PDB file of C-alpha atoms in Angstrom:
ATOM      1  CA  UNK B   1      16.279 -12.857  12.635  1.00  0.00           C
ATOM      2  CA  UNK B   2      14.600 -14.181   9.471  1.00  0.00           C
ATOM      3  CA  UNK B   3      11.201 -13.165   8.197  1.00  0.00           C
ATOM      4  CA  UNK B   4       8.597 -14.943   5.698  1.00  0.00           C
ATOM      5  CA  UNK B   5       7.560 -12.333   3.074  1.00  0.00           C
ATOM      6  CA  UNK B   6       3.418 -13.113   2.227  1.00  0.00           C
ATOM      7  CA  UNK B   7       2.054 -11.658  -0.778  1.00  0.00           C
ATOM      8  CA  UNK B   8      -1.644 -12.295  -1.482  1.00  0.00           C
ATOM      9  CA  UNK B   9      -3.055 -11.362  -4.528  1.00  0.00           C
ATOM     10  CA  UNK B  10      -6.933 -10.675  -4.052  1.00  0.00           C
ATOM     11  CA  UNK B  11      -9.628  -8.532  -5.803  1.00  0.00           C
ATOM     12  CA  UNK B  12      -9.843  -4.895  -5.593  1.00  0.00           C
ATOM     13  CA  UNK B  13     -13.161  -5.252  -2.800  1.00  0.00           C
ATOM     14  CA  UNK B  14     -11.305  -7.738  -1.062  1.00  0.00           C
ATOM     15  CA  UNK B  15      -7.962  -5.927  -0.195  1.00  0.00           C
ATOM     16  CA  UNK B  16      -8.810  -3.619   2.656  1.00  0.00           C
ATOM     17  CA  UNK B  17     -10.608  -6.251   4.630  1.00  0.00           C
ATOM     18  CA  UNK B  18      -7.378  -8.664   3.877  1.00  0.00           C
ATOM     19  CA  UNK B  19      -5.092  -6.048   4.539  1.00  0.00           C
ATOM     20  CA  UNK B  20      -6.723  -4.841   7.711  1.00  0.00           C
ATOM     21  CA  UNK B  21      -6.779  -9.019   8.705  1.00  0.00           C
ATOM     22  CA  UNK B  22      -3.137  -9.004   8.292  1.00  0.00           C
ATOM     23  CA  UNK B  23      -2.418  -6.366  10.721  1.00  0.00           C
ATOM     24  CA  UNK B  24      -4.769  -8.038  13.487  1.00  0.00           C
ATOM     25  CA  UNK B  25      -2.474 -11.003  12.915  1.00  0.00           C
ATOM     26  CA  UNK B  26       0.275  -8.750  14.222  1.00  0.00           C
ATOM     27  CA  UNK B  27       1.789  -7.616  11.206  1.00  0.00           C
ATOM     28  CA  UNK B  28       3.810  -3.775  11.685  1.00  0.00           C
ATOM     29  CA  UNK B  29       2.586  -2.999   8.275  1.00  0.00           C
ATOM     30  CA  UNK B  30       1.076  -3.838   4.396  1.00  0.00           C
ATOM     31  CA  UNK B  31       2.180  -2.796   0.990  1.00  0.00           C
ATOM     32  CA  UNK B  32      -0.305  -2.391  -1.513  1.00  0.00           C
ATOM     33  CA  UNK B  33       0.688  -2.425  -4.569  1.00  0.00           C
ATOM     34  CA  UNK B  34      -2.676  -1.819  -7.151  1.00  0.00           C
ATOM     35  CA  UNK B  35      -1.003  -1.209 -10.369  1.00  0.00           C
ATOM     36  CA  UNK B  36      -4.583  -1.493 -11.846  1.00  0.00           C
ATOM     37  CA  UNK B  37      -5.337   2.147 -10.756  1.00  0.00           C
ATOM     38  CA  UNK B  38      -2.619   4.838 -12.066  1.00  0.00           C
ATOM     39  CA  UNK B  39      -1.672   7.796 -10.422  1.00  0.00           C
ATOM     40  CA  UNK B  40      -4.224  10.158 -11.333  1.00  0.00           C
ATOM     41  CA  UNK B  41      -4.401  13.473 -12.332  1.00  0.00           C
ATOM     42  CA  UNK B  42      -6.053  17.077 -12.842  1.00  0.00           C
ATOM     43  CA  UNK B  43      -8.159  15.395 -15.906  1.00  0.00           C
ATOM     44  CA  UNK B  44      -8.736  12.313 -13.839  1.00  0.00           C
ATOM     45  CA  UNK B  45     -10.829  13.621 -11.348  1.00  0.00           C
ATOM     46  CA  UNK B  46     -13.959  11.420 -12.210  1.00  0.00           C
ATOM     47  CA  UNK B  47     -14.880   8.975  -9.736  1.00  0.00           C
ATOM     48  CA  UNK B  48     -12.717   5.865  -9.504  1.00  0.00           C
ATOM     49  CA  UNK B  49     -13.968   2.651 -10.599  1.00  0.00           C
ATOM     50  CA  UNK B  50     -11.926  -0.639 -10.302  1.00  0.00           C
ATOM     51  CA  UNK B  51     -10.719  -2.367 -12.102  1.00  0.00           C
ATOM     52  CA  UNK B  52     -12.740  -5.462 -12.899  1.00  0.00           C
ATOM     53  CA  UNK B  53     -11.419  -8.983 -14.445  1.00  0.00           C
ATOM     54  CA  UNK B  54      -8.196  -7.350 -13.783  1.00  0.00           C
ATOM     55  CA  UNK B  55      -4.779  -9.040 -11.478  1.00  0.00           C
ATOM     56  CA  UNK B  56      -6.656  -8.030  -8.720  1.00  0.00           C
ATOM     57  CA  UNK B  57      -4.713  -6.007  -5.979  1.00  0.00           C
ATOM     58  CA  UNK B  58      -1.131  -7.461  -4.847  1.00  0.00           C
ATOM     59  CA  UNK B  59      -0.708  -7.328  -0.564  1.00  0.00           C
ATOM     60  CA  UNK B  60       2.646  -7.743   0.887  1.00  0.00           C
ATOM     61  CA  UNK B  61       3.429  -8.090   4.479  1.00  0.00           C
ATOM     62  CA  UNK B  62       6.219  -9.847   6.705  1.00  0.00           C
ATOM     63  CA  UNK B  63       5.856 -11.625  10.066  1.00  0.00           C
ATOM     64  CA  UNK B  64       9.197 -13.296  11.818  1.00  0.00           C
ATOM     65  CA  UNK B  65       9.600 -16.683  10.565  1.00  0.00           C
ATOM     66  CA  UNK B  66       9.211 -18.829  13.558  1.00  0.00           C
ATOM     67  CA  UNK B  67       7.019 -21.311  14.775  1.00  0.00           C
ATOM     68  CA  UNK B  68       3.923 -19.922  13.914  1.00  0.00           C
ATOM     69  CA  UNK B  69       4.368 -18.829  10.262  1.00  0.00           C
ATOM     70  CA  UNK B  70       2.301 -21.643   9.782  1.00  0.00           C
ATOM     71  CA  UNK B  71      -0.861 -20.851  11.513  1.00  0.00           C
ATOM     72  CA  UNK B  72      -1.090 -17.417  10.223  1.00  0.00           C
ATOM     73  CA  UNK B  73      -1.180 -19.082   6.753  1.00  0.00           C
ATOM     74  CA  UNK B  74      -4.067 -21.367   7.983  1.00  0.00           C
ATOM     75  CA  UNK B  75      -5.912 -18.680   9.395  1.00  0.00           C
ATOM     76  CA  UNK B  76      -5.541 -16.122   6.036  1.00  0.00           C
ATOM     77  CA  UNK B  77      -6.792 -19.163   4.021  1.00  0.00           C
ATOM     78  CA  UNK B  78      -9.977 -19.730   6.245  1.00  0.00           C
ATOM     79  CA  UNK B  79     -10.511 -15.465   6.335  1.00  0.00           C
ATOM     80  CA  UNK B  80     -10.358 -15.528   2.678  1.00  0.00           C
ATOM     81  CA  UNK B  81     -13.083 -18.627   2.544  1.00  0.00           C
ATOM     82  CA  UNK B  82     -14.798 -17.043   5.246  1.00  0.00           C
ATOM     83  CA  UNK B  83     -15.055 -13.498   3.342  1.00  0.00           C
ATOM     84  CA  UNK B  84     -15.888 -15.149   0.216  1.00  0.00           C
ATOM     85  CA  UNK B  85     -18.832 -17.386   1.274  1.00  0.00           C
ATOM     86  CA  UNK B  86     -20.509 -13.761   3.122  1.00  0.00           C
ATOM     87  CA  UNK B  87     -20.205 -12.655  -0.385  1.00  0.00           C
ATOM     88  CA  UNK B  88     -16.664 -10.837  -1.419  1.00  0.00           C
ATOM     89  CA  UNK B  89     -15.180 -11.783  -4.272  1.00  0.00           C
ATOM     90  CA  UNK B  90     -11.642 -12.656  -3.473  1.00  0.00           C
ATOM     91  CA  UNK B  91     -10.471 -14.142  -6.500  1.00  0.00           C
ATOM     92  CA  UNK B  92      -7.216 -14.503  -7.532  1.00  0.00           C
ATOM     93  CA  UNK B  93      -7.205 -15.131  -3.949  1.00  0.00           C
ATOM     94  CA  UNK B  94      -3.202 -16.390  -4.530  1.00  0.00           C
ATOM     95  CA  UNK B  95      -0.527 -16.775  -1.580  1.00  0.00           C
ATOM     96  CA  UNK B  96       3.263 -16.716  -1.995  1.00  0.00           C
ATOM     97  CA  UNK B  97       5.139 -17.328   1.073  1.00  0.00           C
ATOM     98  CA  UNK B  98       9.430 -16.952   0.692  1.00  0.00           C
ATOM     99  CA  UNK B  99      11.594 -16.875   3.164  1.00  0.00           C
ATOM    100  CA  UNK B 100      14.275 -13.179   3.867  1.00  0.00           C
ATOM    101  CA  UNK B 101      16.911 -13.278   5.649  1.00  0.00           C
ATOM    102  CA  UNK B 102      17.964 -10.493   7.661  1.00  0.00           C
ATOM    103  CA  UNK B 103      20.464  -8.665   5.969  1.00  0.00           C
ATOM    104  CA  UNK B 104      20.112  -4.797   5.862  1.00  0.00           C
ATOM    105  CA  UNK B 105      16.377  -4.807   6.321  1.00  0.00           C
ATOM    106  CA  UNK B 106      15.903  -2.151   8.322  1.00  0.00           C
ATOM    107  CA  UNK B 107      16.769  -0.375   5.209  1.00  0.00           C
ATOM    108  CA  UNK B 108      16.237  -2.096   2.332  1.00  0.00           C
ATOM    109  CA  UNK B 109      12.045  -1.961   2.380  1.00  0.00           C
ATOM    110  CA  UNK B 110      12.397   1.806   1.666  1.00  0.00           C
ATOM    111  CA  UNK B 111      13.204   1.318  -1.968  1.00  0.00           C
ATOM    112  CA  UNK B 112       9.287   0.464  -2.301  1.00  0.00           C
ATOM    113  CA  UNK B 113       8.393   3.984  -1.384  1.00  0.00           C
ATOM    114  CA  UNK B 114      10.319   6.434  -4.010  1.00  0.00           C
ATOM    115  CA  UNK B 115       8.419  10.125  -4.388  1.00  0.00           C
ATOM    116  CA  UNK B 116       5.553  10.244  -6.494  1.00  0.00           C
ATOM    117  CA  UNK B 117       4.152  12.823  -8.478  1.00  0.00           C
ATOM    118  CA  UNK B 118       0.863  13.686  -7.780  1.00  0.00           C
ATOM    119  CA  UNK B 119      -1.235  16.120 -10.571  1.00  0.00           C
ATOM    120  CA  UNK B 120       0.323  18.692 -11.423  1.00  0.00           C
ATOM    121  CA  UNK B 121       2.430  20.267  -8.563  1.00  0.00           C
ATOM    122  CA  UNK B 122       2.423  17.746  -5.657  1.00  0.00           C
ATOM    123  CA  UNK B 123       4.567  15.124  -5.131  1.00  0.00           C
ATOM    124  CA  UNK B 124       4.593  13.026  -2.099  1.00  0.00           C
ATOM    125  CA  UNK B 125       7.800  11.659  -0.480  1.00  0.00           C
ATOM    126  CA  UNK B 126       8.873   9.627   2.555  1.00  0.00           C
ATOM    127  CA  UNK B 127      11.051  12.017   4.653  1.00  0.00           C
ATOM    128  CA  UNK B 128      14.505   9.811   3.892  1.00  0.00           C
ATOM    129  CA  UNK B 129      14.211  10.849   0.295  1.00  0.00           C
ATOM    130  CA  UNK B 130      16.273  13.915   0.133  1.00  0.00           C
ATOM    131  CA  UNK B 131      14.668  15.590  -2.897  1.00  0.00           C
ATOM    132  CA  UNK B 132      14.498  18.682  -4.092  1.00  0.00           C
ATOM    133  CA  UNK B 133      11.667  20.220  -6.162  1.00  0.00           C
ATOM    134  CA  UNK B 134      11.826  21.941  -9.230  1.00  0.00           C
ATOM    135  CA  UNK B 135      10.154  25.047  -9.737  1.00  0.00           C
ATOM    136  CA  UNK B 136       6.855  25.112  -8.546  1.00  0.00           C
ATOM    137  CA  UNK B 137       6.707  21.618  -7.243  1.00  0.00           C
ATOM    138  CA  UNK B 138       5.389  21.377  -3.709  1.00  0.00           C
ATOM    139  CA  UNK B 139       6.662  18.242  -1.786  1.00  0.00           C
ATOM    140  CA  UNK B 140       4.684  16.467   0.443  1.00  0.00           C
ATOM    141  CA  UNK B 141       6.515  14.521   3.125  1.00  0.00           C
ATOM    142  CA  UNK B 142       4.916  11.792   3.983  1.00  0.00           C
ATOM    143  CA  UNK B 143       6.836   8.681   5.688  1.00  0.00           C
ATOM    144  CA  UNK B 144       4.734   5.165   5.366  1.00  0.00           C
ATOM    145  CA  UNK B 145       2.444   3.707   8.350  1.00  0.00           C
ATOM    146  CA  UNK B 146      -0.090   1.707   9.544  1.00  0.00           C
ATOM    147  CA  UNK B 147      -2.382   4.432   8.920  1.00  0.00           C
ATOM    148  CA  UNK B 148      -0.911   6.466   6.225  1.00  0.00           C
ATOM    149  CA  UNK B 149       1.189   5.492   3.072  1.00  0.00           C
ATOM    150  CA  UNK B 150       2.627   7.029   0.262  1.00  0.00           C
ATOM    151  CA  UNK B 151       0.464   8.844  -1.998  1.00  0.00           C
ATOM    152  CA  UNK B 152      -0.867   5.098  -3.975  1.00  0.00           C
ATOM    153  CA  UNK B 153      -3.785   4.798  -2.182  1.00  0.00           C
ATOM    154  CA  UNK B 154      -6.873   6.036  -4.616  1.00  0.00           C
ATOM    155  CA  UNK B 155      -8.118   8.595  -1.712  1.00  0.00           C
ATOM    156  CA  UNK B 156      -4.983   9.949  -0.895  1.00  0.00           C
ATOM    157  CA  UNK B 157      -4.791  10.948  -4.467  1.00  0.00           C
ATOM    158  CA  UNK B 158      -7.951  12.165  -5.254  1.00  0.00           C
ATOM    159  CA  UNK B 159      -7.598  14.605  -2.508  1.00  0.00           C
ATOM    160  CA  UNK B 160      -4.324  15.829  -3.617  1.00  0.00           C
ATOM    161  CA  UNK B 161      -5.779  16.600  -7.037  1.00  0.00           C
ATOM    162  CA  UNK B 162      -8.622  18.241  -5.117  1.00  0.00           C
ATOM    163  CA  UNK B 163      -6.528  20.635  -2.749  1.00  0.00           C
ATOM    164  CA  UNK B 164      -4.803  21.562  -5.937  1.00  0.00           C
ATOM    165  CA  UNK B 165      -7.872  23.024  -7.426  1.00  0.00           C
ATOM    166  CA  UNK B 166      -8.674  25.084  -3.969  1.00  0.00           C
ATOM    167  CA  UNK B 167      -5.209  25.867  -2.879  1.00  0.00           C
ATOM    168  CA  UNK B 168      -3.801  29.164  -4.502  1.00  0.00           C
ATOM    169  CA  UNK B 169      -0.614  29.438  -2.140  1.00  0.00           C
ATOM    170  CA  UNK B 170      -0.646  31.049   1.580  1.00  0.00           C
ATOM    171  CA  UNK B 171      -3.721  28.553   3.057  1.00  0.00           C
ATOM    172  CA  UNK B 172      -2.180  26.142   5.836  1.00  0.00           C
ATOM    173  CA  UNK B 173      -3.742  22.704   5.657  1.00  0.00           C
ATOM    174  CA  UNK B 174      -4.435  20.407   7.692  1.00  0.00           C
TER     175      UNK B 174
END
């Protein structure tokens, strides 16, 4: 089977109610990649602003390529011009569409996810990574999903820093 990759490059208020419309469209799953926020840290606990005027947030996602490829892209263009005229600022508001064929795909979207240090101690790590810590380092295994990711995600971080602060070693979590 062959699958058309769709990235859509929108603002920073727009993703989550693009990315959230791409999985009503029946897609298993959305990268978001926001290299305009960095992984934070122990000094970086201050709230998190966006970026603004910035490249806007990058949203990847894959549907099979078959007949209807083409009215998913008809209906993303009319959400974003729907979400824009209530009021969201979508812009870059870009679409690529390319076509991937099938070879070793099962495995080959896992080299998005690599372990990430969090703060100081954490680091957060789908469970095929077979890592081992260095002193001190606590790992987090985490595997990707519709409802959690990877450790990118702004919250996911700021509550990592957080449990750092509170967590002196013994506490279960969850």
């Amino acid at each position: 089977m062959n699958w058309t990759e769709i990235t859509i490059t929108t603002s920073y208020e727009a993703s989550e109610s693009v990315s959230n419309f791409l999985l009503e469209l029946g897609a298993n799953g959305v990268i978001i990649d926001d290299e305009s926020s960095p992984p934070l840290t122990n000094d970086a606990l201050s709230p998190i602003t966006p970026a603004c005027g910035g490249r806007g947030v990058t949203l990847i996602t894959h549907f099979p390529t078959d007949d209807l490829v083409g009215t998913k892209i008809a209906k993303i263009n009319t959400f974003l011009k729907e979400i824009q005229a209530i009021g969201l600022e979508i812009k870059p508001a870009q679409i690529e569409i390319k076509s991937i064929n099938d070879e070793k795909w099962a495995e080959s979207w896992k080299s998005a996810f690599p372990p990430q240090e969090i703060g100081r101690r954490f680091i957060v790590s789908p469970g095929w990574n077979k890592i081992t810590p260095s002193a001190g380092k606590i790992i987090i295994w985490l595997d990707p999903g519709m409802a959690f990711g990877t450790g990118y995600h702004p919250t996911t971080q700021l509550v990592i820093c957080l449990l750092e602060e509170v967590i002196s070693g013994g506490e279960s979590v969850v």
